[in-house]
Coordinates of C-alpha atoms and ligand atoms in Angstrom, one line a residue:
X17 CA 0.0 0.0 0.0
X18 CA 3.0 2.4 0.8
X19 CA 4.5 1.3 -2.1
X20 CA 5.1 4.9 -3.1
X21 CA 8.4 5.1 -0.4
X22 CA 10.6 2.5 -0.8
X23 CA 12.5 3.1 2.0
X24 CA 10.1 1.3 4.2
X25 CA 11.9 -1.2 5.7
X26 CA 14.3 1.6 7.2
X27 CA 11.7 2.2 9.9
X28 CA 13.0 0.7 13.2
X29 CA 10.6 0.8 16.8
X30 CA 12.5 3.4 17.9
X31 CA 12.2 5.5 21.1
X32 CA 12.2 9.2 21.3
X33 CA 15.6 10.5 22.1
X34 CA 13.7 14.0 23.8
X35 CA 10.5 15.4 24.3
X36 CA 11.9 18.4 22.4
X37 CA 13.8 19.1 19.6
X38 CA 17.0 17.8 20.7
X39 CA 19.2 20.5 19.5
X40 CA 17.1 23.1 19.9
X41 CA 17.3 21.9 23.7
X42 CA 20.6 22.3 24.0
X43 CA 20.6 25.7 22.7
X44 CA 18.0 27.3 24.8
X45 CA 16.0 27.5 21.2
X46 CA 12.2 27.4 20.5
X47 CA 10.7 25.2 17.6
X48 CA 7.1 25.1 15.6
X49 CA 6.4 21.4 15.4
X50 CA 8.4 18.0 16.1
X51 CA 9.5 15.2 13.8
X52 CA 10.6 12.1 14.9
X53 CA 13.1 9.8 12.7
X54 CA 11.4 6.6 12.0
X55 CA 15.1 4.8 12.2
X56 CA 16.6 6.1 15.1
X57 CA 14.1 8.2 17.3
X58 CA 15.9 11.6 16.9
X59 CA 13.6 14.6 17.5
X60 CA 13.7 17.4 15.4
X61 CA 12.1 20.3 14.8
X62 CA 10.2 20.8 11.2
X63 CA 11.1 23.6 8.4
X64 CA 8.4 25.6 10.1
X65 CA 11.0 26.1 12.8
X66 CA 13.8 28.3 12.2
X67 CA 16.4 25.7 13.0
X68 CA 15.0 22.7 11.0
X69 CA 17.1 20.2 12.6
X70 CA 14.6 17.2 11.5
X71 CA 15.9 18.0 7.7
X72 CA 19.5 18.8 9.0
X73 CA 19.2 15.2 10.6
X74 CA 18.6 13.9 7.1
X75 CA 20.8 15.4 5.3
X76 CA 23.6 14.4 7.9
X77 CA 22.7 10.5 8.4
X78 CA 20.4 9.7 5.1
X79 CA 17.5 8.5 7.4
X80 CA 14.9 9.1 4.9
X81 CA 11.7 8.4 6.9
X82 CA 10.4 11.1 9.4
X83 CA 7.3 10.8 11.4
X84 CA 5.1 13.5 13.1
X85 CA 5.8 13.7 16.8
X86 CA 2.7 15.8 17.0
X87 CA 0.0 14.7 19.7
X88 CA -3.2 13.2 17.5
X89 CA -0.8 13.1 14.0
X90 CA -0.1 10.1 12.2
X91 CA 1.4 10.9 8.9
X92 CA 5.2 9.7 8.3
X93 CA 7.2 11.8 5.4
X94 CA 10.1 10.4 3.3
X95 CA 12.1 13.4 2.4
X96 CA 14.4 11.2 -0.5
X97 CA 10.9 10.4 -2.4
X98 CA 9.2 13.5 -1.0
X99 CA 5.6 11.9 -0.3
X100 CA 3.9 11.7 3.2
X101 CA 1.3 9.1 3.9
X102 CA -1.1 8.4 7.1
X103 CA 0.1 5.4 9.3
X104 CA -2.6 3.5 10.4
X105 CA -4.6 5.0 13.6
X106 CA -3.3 4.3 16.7
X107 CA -3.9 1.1 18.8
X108 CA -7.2 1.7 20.6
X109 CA -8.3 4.4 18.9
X110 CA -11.8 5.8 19.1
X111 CA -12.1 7.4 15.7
X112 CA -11.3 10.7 17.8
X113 CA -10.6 13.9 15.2
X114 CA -7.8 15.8 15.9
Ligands
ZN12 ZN1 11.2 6.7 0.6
ZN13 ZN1 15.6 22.2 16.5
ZN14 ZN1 17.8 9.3 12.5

């Protein structure tokens, strides 16, 4: 179904390395939204944010797949083929709009 990426089986179970944008932490910096790397959990912020360390993080290790790390957002993003798709809903969910 996803067959628009191919890069799929680059996603890992990964854990978030922050609750923030980890380099935007470190700075003291502020950020506009959070993207999470589908292989190895590093939070970024997106290009909204004036730092855009989640497309800094891709252009440094090639992990092509990033995932919304936005409460209630599902869609993952692969910036080599450039499309975003909807993950399936989360487990449990209630068909809740976000
Ligand atoms: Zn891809
Ligand atoms: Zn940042
Ligand atoms: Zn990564």
């Amino acid at each position: 179904m996803n067959s628009i990426c191919s890069h799929l089986d680059q996603i890992r179970e990964v854990t978030p390395s922050a609750q923030g944008c980890e380099e935007c932490l470190q700075t003291g910096d502020t950020w506009v939204h959070l993207r999470l790397c589908r292989s190895c959990g590093h939070v970024g912020c997106c290009d909204s944010s004036k730092n855009k360390h989640a497309t800094k993080h891709f252009n440094t290790t090639r992990h092509p797949i990033i995932k919304s790390f936005e409460p209630g957002e599902n869609w993952s993003y692969c910036y080599i083929d450039q499309v975003d798709w909807e993950d399936r809903p989360a487990r449990g969910g209630a068909g809740g709009r976000v």
